[in-house]
Tab-separated table of N, CA, C and O in Angstrom:
chain	number	residue	atom	x	y	z
A	1	MET	N	-12.512	2.200	12.133
A	1	MET	CA	-13.512	3.220	12.043
A	1	MET	C	-14.041	3.365	10.618
A	1	MET	O	-14.987	4.079	10.406
A	2	ALA	N	-13.394	2.737	9.692
A	2	ALA	CA	-13.816	2.887	8.301
A	2	ALA	C	-14.675	1.717	7.847
A	2	ALA	O	-14.729	1.392	6.683
A	3	GLY	N	-15.381	1.109	8.766
A	3	GLY	CA	-16.202	-0.052	8.455
A	3	GLY	C	-17.214	0.156	7.354
A	3	GLY	O	-17.319	-0.673	6.455
A	4	PRO	N	-17.989	1.245	7.357
A	4	PRO	CA	-18.977	1.416	6.295
A	4	PRO	C	-18.348	1.465	4.902
A	4	PRO	O	-18.865	0.871	3.964
A	5	ALA	N	-17.235	2.134	4.778
A	5	ALA	CA	-16.574	2.191	3.466
A	5	ALA	C	-16.040	0.824	3.078
A	5	ALA	O	-16.079	0.446	1.903
A	6	ALA	N	-15.543	0.056	4.042
A	6	ALA	CA	-15.042	-1.291	3.742
A	6	ALA	C	-16.180	-2.190	3.277
A	6	ALA	O	-16.015	-2.966	2.331
A	7	LYS	N	-17.330	-2.087	3.936
A	7	LYS	CA	-18.484	-2.886	3.519
A	7	LYS	C	-18.926	-2.497	2.106
A	7	LYS	O	-19.268	-3.343	1.297
A	8	LYS	N	-18.905	-1.195	1.820
A	8	LYS	CA	-19.290	-0.717	0.494
A	8	LYS	C	-18.304	-1.236	-0.565
A	8	LYS	O	-18.701	-1.688	-1.630
A	9	ALA	N	-17.020	-1.197	-0.260
A	9	ALA	CA	-15.997	-1.685	-1.196
A	9	ALA	C	-16.175	-3.175	-1.454
A	9	ALA	O	-16.066	-3.631	-2.590
A	10	GLN	N	-16.464	-3.928	-0.393
A	10	GLN	CA	-16.672	-5.367	-0.562
A	10	GLN	C	-17.904	-5.632	-1.422
A	10	GLN	O	-17.875	-6.479	-2.307
A	11	ALA	N	-18.970	-4.881	-1.188
A	11	ALA	CA	-20.198	-5.043	-1.976
A	11	ALA	C	-19.969	-4.720	-3.446
A	11	ALA	O	-20.636	-5.263	-4.319
A	12	GLN	N	-18.998	-3.849	-3.725
A	12	GLN	CA	-18.692	-3.474	-5.104
A	12	GLN	C	-17.677	-4.415	-5.746
A	12	GLN	O	-17.197	-4.154	-6.833
A	13	GLY	N	-17.334	-5.499	-5.026
A	13	GLY	CA	-16.466	-6.512	-5.605
A	13	GLY	C	-14.975	-6.292	-5.414
A	13	GLY	O	-14.158	-6.926	-6.084
A	14	LEU	N	-14.590	-5.427	-4.494
A	14	LEU	CA	-13.171	-5.162	-4.284
A	14	LEU	C	-12.510	-6.123	-3.301
A	14	LEU	O	-11.335	-5.995	-3.008
A	15	GLY	N	-13.250	-7.076	-2.785
A	15	GLY	CA	-12.687	-8.077	-1.891
A	15	GLY	C	-13.093	-7.859	-0.452
A	15	GLY	O	-13.734	-6.877	-0.110
A	16	PRO	N	-12.691	-8.804	0.403
A	16	PRO	CA	-13.060	-8.716	1.815
A	16	PRO	C	-12.333	-7.593	2.545
A	16	PRO	O	-11.297	-7.107	2.099
A	17	CYS	N	-12.884	-7.220	3.673
A	17	CYS	CA	-12.352	-6.117	4.477
A	17	CYS	C	-10.859	-6.285	4.765
A	17	CYS	O	-10.107	-5.326	4.716
A	18	THR	N	-10.445	-7.516	5.063
A	18	THR	CA	-9.038	-7.733	5.430
A	18	THR	C	-8.067	-7.356	4.318
A	18	THR	O	-6.949	-6.949	4.595
A	19	SER	N	-8.488	-7.445	3.067
A	19	SER	CA	-7.578	-7.101	1.970
A	19	SER	C	-7.793	-5.698	1.421
A	19	SER	O	-6.947	-5.173	0.711
A	20	THR	N	-8.925	-5.082	1.741
A	20	THR	CA	-9.197	-3.754	1.200
A	20	THR	C	-9.064	-2.637	2.223
A	20	THR	O	-9.210	-1.474	1.886
A	21	TYR	N	-8.754	-2.976	3.473
A	21	TYR	CA	-8.733	-1.956	4.526
A	21	TYR	C	-7.748	-0.838	4.226
A	21	TYR	O	-8.027	0.320	4.493
A	22	THR	N	-6.606	-1.154	3.648
A	22	THR	CA	-5.627	-0.120	3.316
A	22	THR	C	-6.234	0.894	2.352
A	22	THR	O	-6.072	2.098	2.533
A	23	ALA	N	-6.940	0.424	1.354
A	23	ALA	CA	-7.574	1.328	0.390
A	23	ALA	C	-8.667	2.152	1.058
A	23	ALA	O	-8.817	3.342	0.783
A	24	VAL	N	-9.418	1.536	1.951
A	24	VAL	CA	-10.487	2.245	2.647
A	24	VAL	C	-9.905	3.356	3.504
A	24	VAL	O	-10.425	4.467	3.544
A	25	PHE	N	-8.804	3.073	4.203
A	25	PHE	CA	-8.172	4.080	5.056
A	25	PHE	C	-7.755	5.288	4.231
A	25	PHE	O	-7.797	6.422	4.707
A	26	GLN	N	-7.395	5.080	2.970
A	26	GLN	CA	-6.997	6.178	2.100
A	26	GLN	C	-8.180	7.060	1.721
A	26	GLN	O	-7.995	8.185	1.273
A	27	MET	N	-9.398	6.589	1.915
A	27	MET	CA	-10.591	7.375	1.605
A	27	MET	C	-10.861	8.436	2.661
A	27	MET	O	-11.619	9.368	2.421
A	28	ILE	N	-10.269	8.290	3.840
A	28	ILE	CA	-10.451	9.264	4.915
A	28	ILE	C	-9.515	10.434	4.658
A	28	ILE	O	-8.340	10.246	4.369
A	29	SER	N	-10.014	11.628	4.767
A	29	SER	CA	-9.194	12.807	4.490
A	29	SER	C	-8.052	12.932	5.500
A	29	SER	O	-8.149	12.432	6.620
A	30	PRO	N	-6.956	13.596	5.113
A	30	PRO	CA	-5.850	13.818	6.049
A	30	PRO	C	-6.300	14.521	7.341
A	30	PRO	O	-5.842	14.169	8.426
A	31	ALA	N	-7.220	15.472	7.234
A	31	ALA	CA	-7.714	16.166	8.426
A	31	ALA	C	-8.462	15.196	9.343
A	31	ALA	O	-8.328	15.262	10.567
A	32	GLN	N	-9.243	14.293	8.765
A	32	GLN	CA	-9.976	13.323	9.570
A	32	GLN	C	-9.023	12.326	10.238
A	32	GLN	O	-9.194	11.981	11.398
A	33	LYS	N	-8.006	11.877	9.506
A	33	LYS	CA	-7.018	10.963	10.092
A	33	LYS	C	-6.344	11.611	11.295
A	33	LYS	O	-6.189	10.984	12.344
A	34	LYS	N	-5.955	12.861	11.153
A	34	LYS	CA	-5.299	13.572	12.242
A	34	LYS	C	-6.264	13.736	13.417
A	34	LYS	O	-5.891	13.551	14.582
A	35	ALA	N	-7.507	14.056	13.126
A	35	ALA	CA	-8.504	14.251	14.183
A	35	ALA	C	-8.761	12.964	14.963
A	35	ALA	O	-8.993	13.007	16.174
A	36	LEU	N	-8.720	11.824	14.297
A	36	LEU	CA	-8.957	10.555	14.980
A	36	LEU	C	-7.867	10.230	15.998
A	36	LEU	O	-8.114	9.494	16.951
A	37	GLN	N	-6.684	10.795	15.820
A	37	GLN	CA	-5.595	10.525	16.763
A	37	GLN	C	-5.886	11.084	18.150
A	37	GLN	O	-5.366	10.578	19.149
A	38	THR	N	-6.699	12.112	18.231
A	38	THR	CA	-7.019	12.723	19.532
A	38	THR	C	-8.521	12.678	19.830
A	38	THR	O	-8.969	13.329	20.762
A	39	ALA	N	-9.266	11.936	19.064
A	39	ALA	CA	-10.713	11.851	19.249
A	39	ALA	C	-11.058	11.209	20.588
A	39	ALA	O	-10.309	10.385	21.118
A	40	THR	N	-12.192	11.613	21.119
A	40	THR	CA	-12.727	11.011	22.336
A	40	THR	C	-14.160	10.584	22.059
A	40	THR	O	-14.695	10.852	20.984
A	41	VAL	N	-14.766	9.961	23.042
A	41	VAL	CA	-16.144	9.501	22.909
A	41	VAL	C	-16.990	10.149	23.996
A	41	VAL	O	-16.599	10.180	25.165
A	42	ASP	N	-18.128	10.676	23.617
A	42	ASP	CA	-19.071	11.264	24.562
A	42	ASP	C	-19.868	10.123	25.194
A	42	ASP	O	-20.705	9.495	24.532
A	43	PRO	N	-19.619	9.817	26.458
A	43	PRO	CA	-20.288	8.672	27.085
A	43	PRO	C	-21.802	8.821	27.174
A	43	PRO	O	-22.521	7.821	27.255
A	44	GLN	N	-22.321	10.038	27.115
A	44	GLN	CA	-23.771	10.232	27.159
A	44	GLN	C	-24.458	9.785	25.876
A	44	GLN	O	-25.675	9.618	25.844
A	45	ARG	N	-23.687	9.620	24.815
A	45	ARG	CA	-24.262	9.184	23.534
A	45	ARG	C	-24.101	7.681	23.299
A	45	ARG	O	-24.487	7.168	22.256
A	46	ILE	N	-23.540	6.984	24.274
A	46	ILE	CA	-23.355	5.534	24.184
A	46	ILE	C	-24.590	4.848	24.755
A	46	ILE	O	-25.109	5.249	25.791
A	47	ALA	N	-25.052	3.809	24.098
A	47	ALA	CA	-26.168	3.009	24.608
A	47	ALA	C	-25.601	1.744	25.239
A	47	ALA	O	-25.022	0.906	24.547
A	48	VAL	N	-25.728	1.636	26.551
A	48	VAL	CA	-25.233	0.458	27.264
A	48	VAL	C	-26.311	-0.621	27.196
A	48	VAL	O	-27.412	-0.434	27.703
A	49	ARG	N	-25.993	-1.727	26.544
A	49	ARG	CA	-26.944	-2.847	26.414
A	49	ARG	C	-26.797	-3.803	27.597
A	49	ARG	O	-27.776	-4.270	28.145
A	50	THR	N	-25.577	-4.116	27.959
A	50	THR	CA	-25.230	-4.919	29.127
A	50	THR	C	-23.918	-4.338	29.645
A	50	THR	O	-23.291	-3.531	28.946
A	51	PRO	N	-23.464	-4.731	30.835
A	51	PRO	CA	-22.202	-4.177	31.329
A	51	PRO	C	-21.001	-4.436	30.412
A	51	PRO	O	-20.024	-3.696	30.441
A	52	ASP	N	-21.100	-5.449	29.562
A	52	ASP	CA	-19.986	-5.744	28.666
A	52	ASP	C	-20.338	-5.608	27.188
A	52	ASP	O	-19.620	-6.091	26.314
A	53	LYS	N	-21.431	-4.888	26.889
A	53	LYS	CA	-21.829	-4.681	25.486
A	53	LYS	C	-22.450	-3.302	25.337
A	53	LYS	O	-23.400	-2.962	26.047
A	54	ILE	N	-21.900	-2.505	24.411
A	54	ILE	CA	-22.415	-1.154	24.178
A	54	ILE	C	-22.624	-0.915	22.688
A	54	ILE	O	-22.040	-1.594	21.855
A	55	GLU	N	-23.470	0.055	22.391
A	55	GLU	CA	-23.673	0.529	21.021
A	55	GLU	C	-23.067	1.926	20.950
A	55	GLU	O	-23.419	2.787	21.752
A	56	MET	N	-22.151	2.135	20.013
A	56	MET	CA	-21.509	3.435	19.880
A	56	MET	C	-21.832	4.027	18.504
A	56	MET	O	-21.303	3.589	17.484
A	57	PRO	N	-22.713	5.024	18.457
A	57	PRO	CA	-23.023	5.666	17.176
A	57	PRO	C	-21.916	6.647	16.780
A	57	PRO	O	-21.149	7.116	17.622
A	58	ALA	N	-21.852	6.964	15.518
A	58	ALA	CA	-20.830	7.895	15.016
A	58	ALA	C	-20.915	9.249	15.714
A	58	ALA	O	-19.892	9.881	15.976
A	59	GLU	N	-22.129	9.683	16.077
A	59	GLU	CA	-22.254	11.002	16.699
A	59	GLU	C	-21.675	11.043	18.111
A	59	GLU	O	-21.552	12.117	18.694
A	60	ALA	N	-21.277	9.904	18.663
A	60	ALA	CA	-20.629	9.887	19.980
A	60	ALA	C	-19.155	10.295	19.889
A	60	ALA	O	-18.551	10.667	20.881
A	61	VAL	N	-18.589	10.242	18.693
A	61	VAL	CA	-17.177	10.586	18.505
A	61	VAL	C	-17.013	12.105	18.523
A	61	VAL	O	-17.673	12.817	17.772
A	62	ARG	N	-16.157	12.578	19.387
A	62	ARG	CA	-15.831	14.001	19.497
A	62	ARG	C	-14.439	14.213	18.950
A	62	ARG	O	-13.467	13.670	19.474
A	63	ALA	N	-14.338	14.973	17.868
A	63	ALA	CA	-13.052	15.194	17.207
A	63	ALA	C	-13.014	16.596	16.611
A	63	ALA	O	-14.050	17.249	16.473
A	64	SER	N	-11.829	17.011	16.230
A	64	SER	CA	-11.671	18.339	15.639
A	64	SER	C	-12.135	18.388	14.184
A	64	SER	O	-12.211	19.458	13.596
A	65	ALA	N	-12.454	17.244	13.599
A	65	ALA	CA	-12.999	17.173	12.240
A	65	ALA	C	-14.418	16.616	12.332
A	65	ALA	O	-14.777	15.954	13.308
A	66	THR	N	-15.208	16.866	11.327
A	66	THR	CA	-16.578	16.387	11.294
A	66	THR	C	-16.623	15.005	10.666
A	66	THR	O	-15.989	14.755	9.645
A	67	PHE	N	-17.382	14.114	11.292
A	67	PHE	CA	-17.573	12.763	10.767
A	67	PHE	C	-19.065	12.479	10.698
A	67	PHE	O	-19.825	12.852	11.592
A	68	SER	N	-19.476	11.802	9.651
A	68	SER	CA	-20.873	11.393	9.521
A	68	SER	C	-20.959	9.895	9.772
A	68	SER	O	-19.946	9.207	9.905
A	69	ASP	N	-22.171	9.387	9.806
A	69	ASP	CA	-22.354	7.946	9.956
A	69	ASP	C	-21.756	7.213	8.756
A	69	ASP	O	-21.281	6.093	8.883
A	70	ASP	N	-21.752	7.854	7.590
A	70	ASP	CA	-21.133	7.243	6.411
A	70	ASP	C	-19.621	7.126	6.578
A	70	ASP	O	-19.006	6.210	6.049
A	71	ASP	N	-19.010	8.053	7.305
A	71	ASP	CA	-17.561	8.020	7.519
A	71	ASP	C	-17.170	6.946	8.526
A	71	ASP	O	-16.229	6.194	8.307
A	72	LEU	N	-17.876	6.925	9.651
A	72	LEU	CA	-17.474	6.074	10.757
A	72	LEU	C	-18.402	4.899	11.006
A	72	LEU	O	-17.967	3.855	11.465
A	73	GLY	N	-19.657	5.079	10.782
A	73	GLY	CA	-20.618	4.036	11.086
A	73	GLY	C	-20.904	3.954	12.570
A	73	GLY	O	-20.317	4.662	13.377
A	74	SER	N	-21.825	3.104	12.924
A	74	SER	CA	-22.147	2.819	14.313
A	74	SER	C	-21.662	1.415	14.611
A	74	SER	O	-21.691	0.546	13.730
A	75	TYR	N	-21.224	1.189	15.839
A	75	TYR	CA	-20.617	-0.085	16.179
A	75	TYR	C	-21.152	-0.661	17.466
A	75	TYR	O	-21.514	0.072	18.381
A	76	THR	N	-21.160	-1.986	17.511
A	76	THR	CA	-21.407	-2.710	18.748
A	76	THR	C	-20.044	-3.138	19.258
A	76	THR	O	-19.270	-3.756	18.528
A	77	LEU	N	-19.750	-2.758	20.495
A	77	LEU	CA	-18.498	-3.158	21.123
A	77	LEU	C	-18.800	-4.083	22.288
A	77	LEU	O	-19.759	-3.864	23.026
A	78	GLU	N	-17.962	-5.124	22.433
A	78	GLU	CA	-18.121	-6.050	23.543
A	78	GLU	C	-16.796	-6.228	24.261
A	78	GLU	O	-15.733	-6.222	23.636
A	79	TYR	N	-16.881	-6.382	25.566
A	79	TYR	CA	-15.698	-6.592	26.396
A	79	TYR	C	-15.430	-8.093	26.449
A	79	TYR	O	-16.178	-8.851	27.037
A	80	LEU	N	-14.387	-8.507	25.757
A	80	LEU	CA	-14.020	-9.917	25.649
A	80	LEU	C	-12.525	-10.073	25.926
A	80	LEU	O	-11.718	-9.290	25.418
A	81	LYS	N	-12.163	-11.058	26.700
A	81	LYS	CA	-10.749	-11.354	26.966
A	81	LYS	C	-9.997	-10.119	27.449
A	81	LYS	O	-8.931	-9.788	26.960
A	82	ASN	N	-10.598	-9.376	28.371
A	82	ASN	CA	-9.974	-8.217	29.015
A	82	ASN	C	-9.721	-7.022	28.098
A	82	ASN	O	-8.809	-6.229	28.332
A	83	ASP	N	-10.522	-6.889	27.033
A	83	ASP	CA	-10.386	-5.720	26.158
A	83	ASP	C	-11.689	-5.527	25.393
A	83	ASP	O	-12.525	-6.429	25.324
A	84	TRP	N	-11.862	-4.326	24.826
A	84	TRP	CA	-13.052	-4.016	24.033
A	84	TRP	C	-12.795	-4.339	22.560
A	84	TRP	O	-11.750	-3.994	22.017
A	85	PHE	N	-13.773	-4.986	21.914
A	85	PHE	CA	-13.676	-5.348	20.502
A	85	PHE	C	-14.944	-4.954	19.775
A	85	PHE	O	-16.045	-5.051	20.342
A	86	ILE	N	-14.811	-4.531	18.521
A	86	ILE	CA	-15.967	-4.282	17.672
A	86	ILE	C	-16.475	-5.646	17.233
A	86	ILE	O	-15.740	-6.432	16.638
A	87	THR	N	-17.733	-5.937	17.528
A	87	THR	CA	-18.274	-7.257	17.201
A	87	THR	C	-19.386	-7.205	16.171
A	87	THR	O	-19.855	-8.230	15.720
A	88	ASP	N	-19.835	-6.002	15.807
A	88	ASP	CA	-20.888	-5.913	14.799
A	88	ASP	C	-20.790	-4.587	14.108
A	88	ASP	O	-20.492	-3.579	14.660
């Protein structure tokens, strides 16, 4: 969920997402981390592109903490190999 911050860190020369993800996760507040544990998604805010591909904007996330697009970003999810994966 911290994709935008990871992309920003990589652009600033801190390395690829795979090596900086731990640092990016630390940028999320403790309240936001706790809220993500019970977060849900509002299906009315999801854009279904095909039966196995959806667009999920940050505003679709329902949680006890507030998140912006800068916090979570918007994602393309695809159903591949019997599970959903973020592909973009």
